[in-house]
Short mmCIF file of C-alpha atoms and ligand atoms in Angstrom, two decimals:
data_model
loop_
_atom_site.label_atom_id
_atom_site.label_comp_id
_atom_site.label_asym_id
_atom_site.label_seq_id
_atom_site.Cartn_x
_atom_site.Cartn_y
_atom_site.Cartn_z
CA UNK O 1 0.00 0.00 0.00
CA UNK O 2 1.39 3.15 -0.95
CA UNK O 3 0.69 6.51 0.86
CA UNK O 4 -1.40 9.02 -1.00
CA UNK O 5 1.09 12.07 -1.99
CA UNK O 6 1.73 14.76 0.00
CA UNK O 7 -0.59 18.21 -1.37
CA UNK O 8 1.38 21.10 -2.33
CA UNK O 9 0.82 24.36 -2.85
CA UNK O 10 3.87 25.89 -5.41
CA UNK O 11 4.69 29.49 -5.27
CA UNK O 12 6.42 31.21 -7.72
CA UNK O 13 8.64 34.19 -7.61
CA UNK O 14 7.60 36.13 -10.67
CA UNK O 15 10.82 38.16 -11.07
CA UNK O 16 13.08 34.96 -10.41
CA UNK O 17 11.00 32.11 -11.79
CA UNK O 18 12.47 30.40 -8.74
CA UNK O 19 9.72 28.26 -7.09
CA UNK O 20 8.86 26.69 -3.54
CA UNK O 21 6.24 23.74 -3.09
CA UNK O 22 4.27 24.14 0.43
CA UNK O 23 2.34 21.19 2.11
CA UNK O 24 -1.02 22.19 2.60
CA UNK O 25 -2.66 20.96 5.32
CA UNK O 26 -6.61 19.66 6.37
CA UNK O 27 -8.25 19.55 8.99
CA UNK O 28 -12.05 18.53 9.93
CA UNK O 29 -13.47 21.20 8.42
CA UNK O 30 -13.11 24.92 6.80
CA UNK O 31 -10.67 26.14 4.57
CA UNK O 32 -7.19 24.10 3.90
CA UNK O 33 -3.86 25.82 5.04
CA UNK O 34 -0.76 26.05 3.16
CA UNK O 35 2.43 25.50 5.69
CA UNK O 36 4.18 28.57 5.58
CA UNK O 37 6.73 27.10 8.01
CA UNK O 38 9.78 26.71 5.61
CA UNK O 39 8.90 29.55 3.31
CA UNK O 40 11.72 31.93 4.83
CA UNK O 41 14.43 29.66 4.85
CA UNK O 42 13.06 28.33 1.05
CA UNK O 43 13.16 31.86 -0.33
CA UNK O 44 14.14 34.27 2.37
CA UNK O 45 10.50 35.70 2.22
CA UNK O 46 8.14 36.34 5.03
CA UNK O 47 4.57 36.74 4.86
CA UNK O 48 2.66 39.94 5.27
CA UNK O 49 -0.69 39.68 7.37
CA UNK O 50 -1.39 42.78 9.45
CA UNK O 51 -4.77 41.88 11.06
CA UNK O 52 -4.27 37.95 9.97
CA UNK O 53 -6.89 37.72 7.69
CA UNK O 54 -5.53 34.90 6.24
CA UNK O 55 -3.11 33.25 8.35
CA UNK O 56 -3.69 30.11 10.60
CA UNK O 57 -1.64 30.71 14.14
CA UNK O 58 -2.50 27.20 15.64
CA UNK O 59 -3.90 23.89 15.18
CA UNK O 60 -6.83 23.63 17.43
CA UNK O 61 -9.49 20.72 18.14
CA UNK O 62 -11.69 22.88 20.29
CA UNK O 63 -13.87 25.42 18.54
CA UNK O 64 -14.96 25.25 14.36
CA UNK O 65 -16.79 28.54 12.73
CA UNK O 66 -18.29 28.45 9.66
CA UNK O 67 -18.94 32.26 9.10
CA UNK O 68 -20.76 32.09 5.76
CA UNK O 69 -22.93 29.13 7.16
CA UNK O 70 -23.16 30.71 10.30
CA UNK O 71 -22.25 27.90 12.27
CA UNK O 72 -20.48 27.41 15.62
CA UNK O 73 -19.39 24.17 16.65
CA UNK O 74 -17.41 23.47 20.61
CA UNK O 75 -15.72 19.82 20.21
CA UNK O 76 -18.19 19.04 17.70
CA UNK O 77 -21.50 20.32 19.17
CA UNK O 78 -23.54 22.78 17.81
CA UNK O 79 -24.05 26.21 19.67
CA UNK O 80 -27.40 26.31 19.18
CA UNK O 81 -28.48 22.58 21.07
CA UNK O 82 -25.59 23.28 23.71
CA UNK O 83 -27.76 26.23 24.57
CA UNK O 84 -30.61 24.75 24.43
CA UNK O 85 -29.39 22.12 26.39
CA UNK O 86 -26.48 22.10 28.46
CA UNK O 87 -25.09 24.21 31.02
CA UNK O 88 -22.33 26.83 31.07
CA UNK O 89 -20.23 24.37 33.17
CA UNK O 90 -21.12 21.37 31.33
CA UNK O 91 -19.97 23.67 28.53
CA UNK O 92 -16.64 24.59 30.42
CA UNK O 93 -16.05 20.90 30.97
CA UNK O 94 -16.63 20.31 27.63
CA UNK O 95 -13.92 22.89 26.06
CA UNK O 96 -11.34 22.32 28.47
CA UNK O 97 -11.25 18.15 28.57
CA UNK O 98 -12.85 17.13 25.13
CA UNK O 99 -15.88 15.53 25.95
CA UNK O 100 -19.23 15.99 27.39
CA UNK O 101 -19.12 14.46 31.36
CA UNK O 102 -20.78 10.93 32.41
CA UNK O 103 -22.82 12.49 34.74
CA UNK O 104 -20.62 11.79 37.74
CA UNK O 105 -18.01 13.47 36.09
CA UNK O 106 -20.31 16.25 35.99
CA UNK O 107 -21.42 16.38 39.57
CA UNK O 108 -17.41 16.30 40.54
CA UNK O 109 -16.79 19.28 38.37
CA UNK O 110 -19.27 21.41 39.62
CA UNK O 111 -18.27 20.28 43.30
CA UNK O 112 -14.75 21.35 42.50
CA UNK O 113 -15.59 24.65 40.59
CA UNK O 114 -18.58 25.55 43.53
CA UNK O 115 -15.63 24.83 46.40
CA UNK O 116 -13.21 27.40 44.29
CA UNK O 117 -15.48 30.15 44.40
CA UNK O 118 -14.37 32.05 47.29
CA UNK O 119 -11.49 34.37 46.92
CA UNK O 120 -8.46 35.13 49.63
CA UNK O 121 -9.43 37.40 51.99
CA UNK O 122 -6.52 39.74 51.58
CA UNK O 123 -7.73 40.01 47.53
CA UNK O 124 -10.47 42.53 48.97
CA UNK O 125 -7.64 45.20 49.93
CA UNK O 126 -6.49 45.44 46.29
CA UNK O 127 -10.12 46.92 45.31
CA UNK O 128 -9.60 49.38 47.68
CA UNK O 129 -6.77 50.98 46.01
CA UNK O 130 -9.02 51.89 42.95
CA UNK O 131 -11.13 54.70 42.80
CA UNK O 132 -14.84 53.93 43.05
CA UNK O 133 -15.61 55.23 39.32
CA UNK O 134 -12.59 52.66 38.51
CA UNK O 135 -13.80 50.93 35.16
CA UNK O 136 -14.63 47.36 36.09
CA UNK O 137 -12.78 45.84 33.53
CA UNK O 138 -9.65 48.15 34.51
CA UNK O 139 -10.22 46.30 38.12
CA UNK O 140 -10.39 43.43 35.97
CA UNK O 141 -7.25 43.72 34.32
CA UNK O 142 -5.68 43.84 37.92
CA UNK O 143 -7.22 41.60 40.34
CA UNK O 144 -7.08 38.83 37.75
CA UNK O 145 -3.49 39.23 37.37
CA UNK O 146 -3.21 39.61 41.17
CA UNK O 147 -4.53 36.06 41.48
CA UNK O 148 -0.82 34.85 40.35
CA UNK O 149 0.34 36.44 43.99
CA UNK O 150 -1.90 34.47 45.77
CA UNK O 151 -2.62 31.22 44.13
CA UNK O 152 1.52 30.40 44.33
CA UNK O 153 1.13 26.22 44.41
CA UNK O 154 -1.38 26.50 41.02
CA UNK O 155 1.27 28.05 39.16
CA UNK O 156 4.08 25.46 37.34
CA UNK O 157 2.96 25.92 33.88
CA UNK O 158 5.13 22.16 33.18
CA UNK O 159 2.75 20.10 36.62
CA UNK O 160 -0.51 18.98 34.15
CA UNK O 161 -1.89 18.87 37.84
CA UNK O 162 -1.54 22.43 38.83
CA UNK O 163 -2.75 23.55 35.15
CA UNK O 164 -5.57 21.60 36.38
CA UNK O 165 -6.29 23.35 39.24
CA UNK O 166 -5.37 26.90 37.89
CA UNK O 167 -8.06 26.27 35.26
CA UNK O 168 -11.19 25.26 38.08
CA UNK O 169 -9.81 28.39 40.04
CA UNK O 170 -9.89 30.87 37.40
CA UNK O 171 -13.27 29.43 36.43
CA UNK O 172 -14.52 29.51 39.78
CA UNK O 173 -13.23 32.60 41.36
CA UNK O 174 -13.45 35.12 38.26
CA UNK O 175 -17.52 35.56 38.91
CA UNK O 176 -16.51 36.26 42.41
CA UNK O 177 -14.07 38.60 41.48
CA UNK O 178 -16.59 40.36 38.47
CA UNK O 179 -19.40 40.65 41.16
CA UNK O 180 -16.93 42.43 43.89
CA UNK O 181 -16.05 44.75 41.16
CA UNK O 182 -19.75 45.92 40.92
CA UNK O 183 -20.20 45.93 44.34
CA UNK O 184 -16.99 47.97 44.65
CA UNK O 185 -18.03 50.70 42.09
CA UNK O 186 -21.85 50.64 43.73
CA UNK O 187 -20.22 50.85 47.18
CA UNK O 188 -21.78 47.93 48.70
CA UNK O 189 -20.63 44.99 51.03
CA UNK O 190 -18.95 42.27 49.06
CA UNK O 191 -21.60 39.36 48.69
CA UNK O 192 -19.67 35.86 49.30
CA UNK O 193 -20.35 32.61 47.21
CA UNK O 194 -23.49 30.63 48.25
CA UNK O 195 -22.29 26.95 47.61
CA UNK O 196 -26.42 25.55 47.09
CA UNK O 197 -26.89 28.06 44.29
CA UNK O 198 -26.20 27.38 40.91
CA UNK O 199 -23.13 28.56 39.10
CA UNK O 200 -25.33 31.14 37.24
CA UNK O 201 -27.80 31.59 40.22
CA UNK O 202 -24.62 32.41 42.36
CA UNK O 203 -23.22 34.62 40.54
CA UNK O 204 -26.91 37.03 40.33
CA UNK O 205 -26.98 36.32 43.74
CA UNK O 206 -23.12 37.73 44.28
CA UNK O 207 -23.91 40.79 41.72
CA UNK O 208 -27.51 41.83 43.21
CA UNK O 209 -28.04 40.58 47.13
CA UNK O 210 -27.45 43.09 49.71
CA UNK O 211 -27.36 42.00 53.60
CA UNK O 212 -30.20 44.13 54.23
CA UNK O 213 -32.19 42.57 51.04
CA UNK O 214 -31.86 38.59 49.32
CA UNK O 215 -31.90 38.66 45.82
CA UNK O 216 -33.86 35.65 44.40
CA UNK O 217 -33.49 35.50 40.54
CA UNK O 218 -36.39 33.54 39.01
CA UNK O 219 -35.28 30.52 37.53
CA UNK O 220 -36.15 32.31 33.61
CA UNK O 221 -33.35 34.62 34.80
CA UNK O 222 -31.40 32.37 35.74
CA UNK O 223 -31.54 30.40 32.74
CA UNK O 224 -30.80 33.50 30.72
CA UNK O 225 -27.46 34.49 32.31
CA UNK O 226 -26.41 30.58 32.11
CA UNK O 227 -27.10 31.16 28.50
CA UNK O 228 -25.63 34.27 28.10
CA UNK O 229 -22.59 33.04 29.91
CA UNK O 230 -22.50 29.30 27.26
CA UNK O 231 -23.18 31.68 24.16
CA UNK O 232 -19.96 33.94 24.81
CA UNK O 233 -17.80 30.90 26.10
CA UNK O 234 -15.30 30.39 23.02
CA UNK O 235 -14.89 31.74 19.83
CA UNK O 236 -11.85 30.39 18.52
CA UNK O 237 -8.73 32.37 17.63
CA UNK O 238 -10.12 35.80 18.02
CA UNK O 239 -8.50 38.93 19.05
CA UNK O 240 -8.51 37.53 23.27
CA UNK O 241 -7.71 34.24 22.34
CA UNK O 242 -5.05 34.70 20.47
CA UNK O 243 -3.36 37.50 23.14
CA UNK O 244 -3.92 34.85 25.98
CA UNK O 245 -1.53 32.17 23.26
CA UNK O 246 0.64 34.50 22.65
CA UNK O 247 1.17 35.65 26.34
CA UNK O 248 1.46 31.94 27.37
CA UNK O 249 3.65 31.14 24.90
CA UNK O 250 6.53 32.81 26.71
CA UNK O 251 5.52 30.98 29.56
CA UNK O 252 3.79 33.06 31.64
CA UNK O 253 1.36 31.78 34.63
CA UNK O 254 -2.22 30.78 33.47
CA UNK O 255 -3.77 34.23 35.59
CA UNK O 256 -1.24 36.43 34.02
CA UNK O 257 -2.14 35.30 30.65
CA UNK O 258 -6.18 35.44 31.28
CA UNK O 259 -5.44 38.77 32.81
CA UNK O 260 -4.05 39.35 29.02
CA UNK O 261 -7.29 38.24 27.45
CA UNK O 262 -9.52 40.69 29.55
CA UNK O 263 -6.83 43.84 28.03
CA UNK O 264 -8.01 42.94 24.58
CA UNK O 265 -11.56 42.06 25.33
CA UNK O 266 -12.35 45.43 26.42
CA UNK O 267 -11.86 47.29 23.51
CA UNK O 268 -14.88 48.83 21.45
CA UNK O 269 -14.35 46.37 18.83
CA UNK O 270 -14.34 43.40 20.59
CA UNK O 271 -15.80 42.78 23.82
CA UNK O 272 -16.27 45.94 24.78
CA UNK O 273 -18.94 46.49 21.48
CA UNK O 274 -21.92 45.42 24.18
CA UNK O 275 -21.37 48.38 25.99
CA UNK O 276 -20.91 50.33 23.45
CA UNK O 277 -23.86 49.59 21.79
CA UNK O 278 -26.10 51.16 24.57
CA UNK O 279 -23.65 53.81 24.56
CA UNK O 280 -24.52 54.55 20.75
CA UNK O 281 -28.27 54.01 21.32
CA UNK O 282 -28.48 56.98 24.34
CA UNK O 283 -26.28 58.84 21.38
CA UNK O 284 -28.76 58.04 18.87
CA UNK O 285 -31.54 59.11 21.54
CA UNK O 286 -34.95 59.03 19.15
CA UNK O 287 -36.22 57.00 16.48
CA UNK O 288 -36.26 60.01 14.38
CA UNK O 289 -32.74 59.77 14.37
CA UNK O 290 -32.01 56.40 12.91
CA UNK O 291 -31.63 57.67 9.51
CA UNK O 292 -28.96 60.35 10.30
CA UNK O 293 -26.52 57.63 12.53
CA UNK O 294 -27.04 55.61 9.89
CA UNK O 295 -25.73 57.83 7.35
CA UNK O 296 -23.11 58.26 9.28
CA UNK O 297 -21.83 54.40 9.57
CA UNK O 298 -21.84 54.62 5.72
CA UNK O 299 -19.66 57.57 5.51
CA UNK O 300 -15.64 56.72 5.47
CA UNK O 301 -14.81 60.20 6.77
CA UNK O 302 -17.03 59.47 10.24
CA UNK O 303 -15.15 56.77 12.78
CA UNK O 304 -18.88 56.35 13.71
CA UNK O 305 -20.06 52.44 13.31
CA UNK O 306 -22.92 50.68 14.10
CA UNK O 307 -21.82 49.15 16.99
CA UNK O 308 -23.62 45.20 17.49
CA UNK O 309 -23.20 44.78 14.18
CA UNK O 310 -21.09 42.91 11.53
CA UNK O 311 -18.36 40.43 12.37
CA UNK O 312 -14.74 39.62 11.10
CA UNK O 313 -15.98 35.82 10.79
CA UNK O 314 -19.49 35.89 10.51
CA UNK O 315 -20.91 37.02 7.44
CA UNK O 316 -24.57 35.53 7.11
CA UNK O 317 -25.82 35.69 10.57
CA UNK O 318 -23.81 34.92 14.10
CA UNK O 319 -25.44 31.91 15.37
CA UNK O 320 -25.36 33.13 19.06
CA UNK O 321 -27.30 36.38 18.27
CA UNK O 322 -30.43 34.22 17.15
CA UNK O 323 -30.36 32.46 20.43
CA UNK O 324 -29.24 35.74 22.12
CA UNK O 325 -32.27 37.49 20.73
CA UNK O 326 -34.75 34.60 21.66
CA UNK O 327 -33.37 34.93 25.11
CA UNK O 328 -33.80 38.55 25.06
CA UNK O 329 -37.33 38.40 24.29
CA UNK O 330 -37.90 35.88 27.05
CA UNK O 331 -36.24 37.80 29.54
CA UNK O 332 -38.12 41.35 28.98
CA UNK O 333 -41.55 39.59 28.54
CA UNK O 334 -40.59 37.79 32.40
CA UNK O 335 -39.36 41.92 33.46
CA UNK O 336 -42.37 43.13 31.90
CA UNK O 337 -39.60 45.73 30.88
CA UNK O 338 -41.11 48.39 28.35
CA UNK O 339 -37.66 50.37 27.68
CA UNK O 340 -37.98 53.16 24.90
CA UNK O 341 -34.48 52.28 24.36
CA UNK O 342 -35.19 48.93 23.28
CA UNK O 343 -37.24 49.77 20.78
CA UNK O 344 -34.70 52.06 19.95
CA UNK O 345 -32.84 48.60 19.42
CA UNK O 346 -35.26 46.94 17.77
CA UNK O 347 -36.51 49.67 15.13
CA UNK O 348 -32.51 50.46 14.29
CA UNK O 349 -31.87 46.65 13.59
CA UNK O 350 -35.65 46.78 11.15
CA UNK O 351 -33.99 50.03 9.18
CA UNK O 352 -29.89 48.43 9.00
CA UNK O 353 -31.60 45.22 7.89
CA UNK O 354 -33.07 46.56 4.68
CA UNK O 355 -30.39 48.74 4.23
CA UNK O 356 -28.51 48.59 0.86
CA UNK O 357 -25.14 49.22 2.27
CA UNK O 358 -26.02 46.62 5.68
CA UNK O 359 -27.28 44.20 3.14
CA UNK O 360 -24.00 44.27 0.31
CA UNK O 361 -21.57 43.95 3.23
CA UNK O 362 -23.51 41.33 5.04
CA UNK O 363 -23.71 43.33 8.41
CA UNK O 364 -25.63 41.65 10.49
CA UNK O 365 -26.18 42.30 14.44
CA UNK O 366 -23.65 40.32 15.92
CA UNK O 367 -24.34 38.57 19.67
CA UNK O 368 -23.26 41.66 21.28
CA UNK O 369 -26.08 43.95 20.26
CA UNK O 370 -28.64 41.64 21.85
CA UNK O 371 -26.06 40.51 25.12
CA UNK O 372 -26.11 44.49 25.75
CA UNK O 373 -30.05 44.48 25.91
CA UNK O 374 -30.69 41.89 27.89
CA UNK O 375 -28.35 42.61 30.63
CA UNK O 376 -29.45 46.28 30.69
CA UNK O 377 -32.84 44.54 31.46
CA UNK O 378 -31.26 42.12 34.34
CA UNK O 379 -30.15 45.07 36.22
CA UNK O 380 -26.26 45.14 35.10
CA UNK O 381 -24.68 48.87 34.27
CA UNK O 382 -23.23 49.22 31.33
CA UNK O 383 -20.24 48.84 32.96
CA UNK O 384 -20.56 45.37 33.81
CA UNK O 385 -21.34 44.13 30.24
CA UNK O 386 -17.60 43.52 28.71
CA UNK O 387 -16.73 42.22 32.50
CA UNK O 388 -19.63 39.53 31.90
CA UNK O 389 -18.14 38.65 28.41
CA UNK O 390 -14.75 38.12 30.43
CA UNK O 391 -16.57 35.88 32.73
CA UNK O 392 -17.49 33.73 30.09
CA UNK O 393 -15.24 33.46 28.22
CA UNK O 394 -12.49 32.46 30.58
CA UNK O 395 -13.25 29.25 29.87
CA UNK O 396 -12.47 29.32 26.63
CA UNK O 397 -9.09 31.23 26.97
CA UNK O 398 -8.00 28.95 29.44
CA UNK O 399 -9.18 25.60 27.45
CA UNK O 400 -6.94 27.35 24.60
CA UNK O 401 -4.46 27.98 26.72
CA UNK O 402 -4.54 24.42 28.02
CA UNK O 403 -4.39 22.84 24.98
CA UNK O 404 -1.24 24.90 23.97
CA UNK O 405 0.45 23.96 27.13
CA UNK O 406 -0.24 20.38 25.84
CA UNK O 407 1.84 20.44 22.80
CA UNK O 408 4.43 18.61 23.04
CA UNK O 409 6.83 21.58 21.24
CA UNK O 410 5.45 24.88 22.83
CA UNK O 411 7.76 27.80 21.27
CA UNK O 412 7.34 31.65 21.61
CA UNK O 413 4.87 33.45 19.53
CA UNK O 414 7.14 35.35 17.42
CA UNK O 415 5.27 37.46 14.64
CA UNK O 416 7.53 38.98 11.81
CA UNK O 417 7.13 42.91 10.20
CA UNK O 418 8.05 44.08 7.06
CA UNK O 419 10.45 47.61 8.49
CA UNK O 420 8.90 50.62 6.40
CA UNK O 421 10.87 53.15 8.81
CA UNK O 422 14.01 55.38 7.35
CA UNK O 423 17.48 53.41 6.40
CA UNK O 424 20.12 53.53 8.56
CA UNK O 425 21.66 57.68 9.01
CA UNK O 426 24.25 59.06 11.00
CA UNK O 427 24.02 60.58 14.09
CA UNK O 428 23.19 64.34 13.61
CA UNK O 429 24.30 66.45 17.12
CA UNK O 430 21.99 68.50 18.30
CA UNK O 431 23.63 71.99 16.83
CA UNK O 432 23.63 70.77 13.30
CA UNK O 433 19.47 69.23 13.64
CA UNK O 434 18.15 72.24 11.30
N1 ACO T 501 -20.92 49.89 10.83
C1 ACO T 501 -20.70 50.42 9.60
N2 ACO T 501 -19.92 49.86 8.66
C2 ACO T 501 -19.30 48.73 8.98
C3 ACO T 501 -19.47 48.11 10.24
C4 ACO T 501 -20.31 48.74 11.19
N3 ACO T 501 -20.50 48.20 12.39
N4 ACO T 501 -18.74 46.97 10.30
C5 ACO T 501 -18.13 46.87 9.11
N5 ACO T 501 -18.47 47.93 8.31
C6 ACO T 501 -18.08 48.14 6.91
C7 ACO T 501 -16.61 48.50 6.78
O1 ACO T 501 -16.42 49.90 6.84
C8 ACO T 501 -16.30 47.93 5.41
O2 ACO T 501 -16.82 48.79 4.45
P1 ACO T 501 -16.13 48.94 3.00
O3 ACO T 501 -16.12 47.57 2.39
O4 ACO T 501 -16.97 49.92 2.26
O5 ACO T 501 -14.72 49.46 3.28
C9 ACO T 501 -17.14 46.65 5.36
O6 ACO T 501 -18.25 46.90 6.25
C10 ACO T 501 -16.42 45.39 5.75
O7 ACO T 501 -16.02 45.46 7.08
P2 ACO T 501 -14.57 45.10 7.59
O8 ACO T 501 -13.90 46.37 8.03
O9 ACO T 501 -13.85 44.26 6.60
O10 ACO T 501 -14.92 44.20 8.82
P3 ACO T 501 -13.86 43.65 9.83
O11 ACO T 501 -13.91 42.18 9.73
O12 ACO T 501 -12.54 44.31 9.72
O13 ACO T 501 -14.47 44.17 11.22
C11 ACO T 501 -15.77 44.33 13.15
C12 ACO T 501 -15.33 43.45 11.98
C13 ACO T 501 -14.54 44.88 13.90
C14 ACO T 501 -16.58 43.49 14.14
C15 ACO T 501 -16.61 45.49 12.58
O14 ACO T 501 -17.73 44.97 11.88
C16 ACO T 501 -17.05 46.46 13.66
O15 ACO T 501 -16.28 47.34 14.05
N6 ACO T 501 -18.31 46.29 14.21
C17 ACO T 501 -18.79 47.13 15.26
C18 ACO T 501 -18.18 46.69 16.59
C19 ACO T 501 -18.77 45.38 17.10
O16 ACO T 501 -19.98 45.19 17.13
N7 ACO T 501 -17.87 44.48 17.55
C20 ACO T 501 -18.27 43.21 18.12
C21 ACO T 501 -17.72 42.05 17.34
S1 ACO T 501 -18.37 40.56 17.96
C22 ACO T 501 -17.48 40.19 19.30
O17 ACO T 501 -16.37 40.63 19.55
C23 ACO T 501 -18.10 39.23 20.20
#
């Protein structure tokens, strides 16, 4: 039996003739990749990729997108029936070991993650040193990197054992730290972990109870945030993702590299868009107004965008923003929430929907125009939104960052550039600089 050759891809130099044959290789699904690896050495080229469009940075088994399909797959299963059915730490177990639990394997998990939950004491001091109109996800950025000075035994990168436990505890104690954030910036006791609640009804309970007042979320809230918090989970080798690779690819502990992710998430275009979408809305103010903000996403000369929508993968529809919108509805019927600015939301989506321009580019409202809605209508500031996305989504940096760690070659994340500055000059002193 002979082995079925080896695909190439052959580039040609045009000016040269000279030629180089790439493997290209599959995987499950999606688009082949050509193996760039030996292309420097081959022909002294590097690629050129600024916002890597087109360029792979790891194989992964995790998460598959099909953004003309619209389709989101985590190890296999489809967004749409793990939010239907699972949980968000059936979900978590899922990402970071492969395989939906047995359901003792199940029960064990969420023992582990619900006896994580609490934080060190001492952890409450370093909120204190922020102001109380701190940004949450600038807190964020901090106490989540903090964790590395108190969680000291979790933190041998090399012990598959302490990755193990670093994972559960950033998992388990990143709600905890999320909620204390809010109640930091509110100026309100710190609400500890209730061990009977669920991991969703805990963390309501954490964000909203008072001593003087118990919160009791009704199980359709509930089942919302567990939703909300499955939907944002993992989402492959976006712009979070790939920072938390690249920061643990030198090495560094698992909570300074998820500290990493949360820097990139907040910004506007990523996970900070939910916020900013309610942000734009109050801008927008009337429903007369549509048609003038709208005018402005289409001109070039304007940095003004319509923030919840269009995606760098997606360009049909984004899976989690049908589910996301079903769960919206749900949730404001159960408020019996009547928000002007909600049908702000709703009448801007109508009008960009049937939009020429919307329409060509396939802008669609992505999961984080709904995601902002909905937790305006749970009671969250604005504030909180891009905090919640971290929440979530911890579990899927730290699966990816698990699975890197598992490699058996890790090497720095080294990207290349191609040097457009002057050529080398001389020295001029600082009498002769004209
Ligand atoms: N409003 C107006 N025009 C837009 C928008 C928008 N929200 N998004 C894209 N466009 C236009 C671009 O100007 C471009 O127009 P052109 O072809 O005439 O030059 C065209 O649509 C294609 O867009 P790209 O720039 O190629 O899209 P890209 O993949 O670079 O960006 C992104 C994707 C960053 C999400 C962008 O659509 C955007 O900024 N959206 C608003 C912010 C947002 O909602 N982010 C959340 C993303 S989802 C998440 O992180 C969970």
């Amino acid at each position: 039996m002979t082995d079925a050759p080896e695909k190439t891809f052959t580039l040609t130099n045009d000016q040269t003739g000279e030629s180089v044959k790439l493997p290209i290789v599959e995987g499950t699904y999606g688009p082949h990749c050509i193996d760039i690896r030996t292309l420097h050495k081959a022909t002294g080229h590097f690629t050129l990729d600024p916002s890597f469009t087109a360029t792979g940075s790891c194989k992964s088994r995790i998460t598959y997108i099909d953004g003309d399909e619209g389709i989101l797959l985590h190890r296999g299963y489809n967004i749409k029936e793990l939010a239907a059915e699972s949980s968000y730490l059936e979900t978590c177990y899922l990402l970071l070991y492969g395989d939906l639990p047995k359901e003792q394997e199940l029960k064990d998990f969420e023992d582990i993650i619900t006896q994580h939950t609490m934080v060190h004491e001492q952890i409450k001091a370093v909120y204190q040193g922020f102001r109380r109109d701190a940004h949450p996800m600038a807190i964020m950025c901090g106490v989540v990197g903090t964790m590395a000075a108190f969680y000291h035994d979790s933190l041998d990168i090399w012990d598959p054992e302490q990755r193990r436990i670093s994972a559960h505890r950033l998992i388990a104690k990143i709600p905890t730290l999320a909620a204390m954030a809010m109640k930091y910036s509110k100026g309100q006791p710190y609400v500890y972990p209730k061990n009977d609640l669920s991991f969703a009804a805990n963390f309501l309970h954490m964000c909203f109870s008072v001593p003087a007042e118990e919160y009791i979320p009704t199980p359709a809230l509930v089942r919302a945030m567990d939703r909300i918090l499955i939907l944002h989970a993992d989402h492959e080798q976006n712009a979070s993702t790939s920072t938390v690779r690249l920061a643990g690819s030198s090495q560094a502990n698992p909570m300074a590299c998820i500290a990493s992710g949360i820097t990139s998430l907040w910004g506007p275009s990523h996970g900070g868009a939910n916020q900013a979408v309610l942000e734009m809305l109050d801008e927008i103010g009337h429903k007369d107004n549509i048609p003038e903000f709208l005018e402005r996403a289409k001109d070039k000369s304007d940095p003004f965008k319509l923030m919840g929508f269009g995606h760098r993968v997606y360009k049909n529809f984004d899976p989690r923003a049908a589910v996301m919108k079903e769960s919206c509805d749900e949730v404001l019927e159960e408020l019996g929430i009547n928000d002007p600015q909600l049908e702000l939301a709703m009448e801007l989506e109508r009008i960009a929907l049937n939009d020429p321009y919307f329409i060509d580019r396939k802008l669609f409202p992505n999961v984080d125009f709904y995601s902002g809605i909905i937790l305006k209508a749970m009671g969250f500031p604005v504030e909180m939104f891009t905090v919640l996305f971290a929440v979530s989504r911890t579990a899927g940096w730290i699966s990816q960052w698990k699975e890197m760690m598992e490699e058996p070659t890790l090497k720095i994340g080294r990207p290349r550039q191609l040097y457009t500055g002057p050529a080398e000059r001389p020295y001029v002193p600082m009498s002769k600089r004209k």
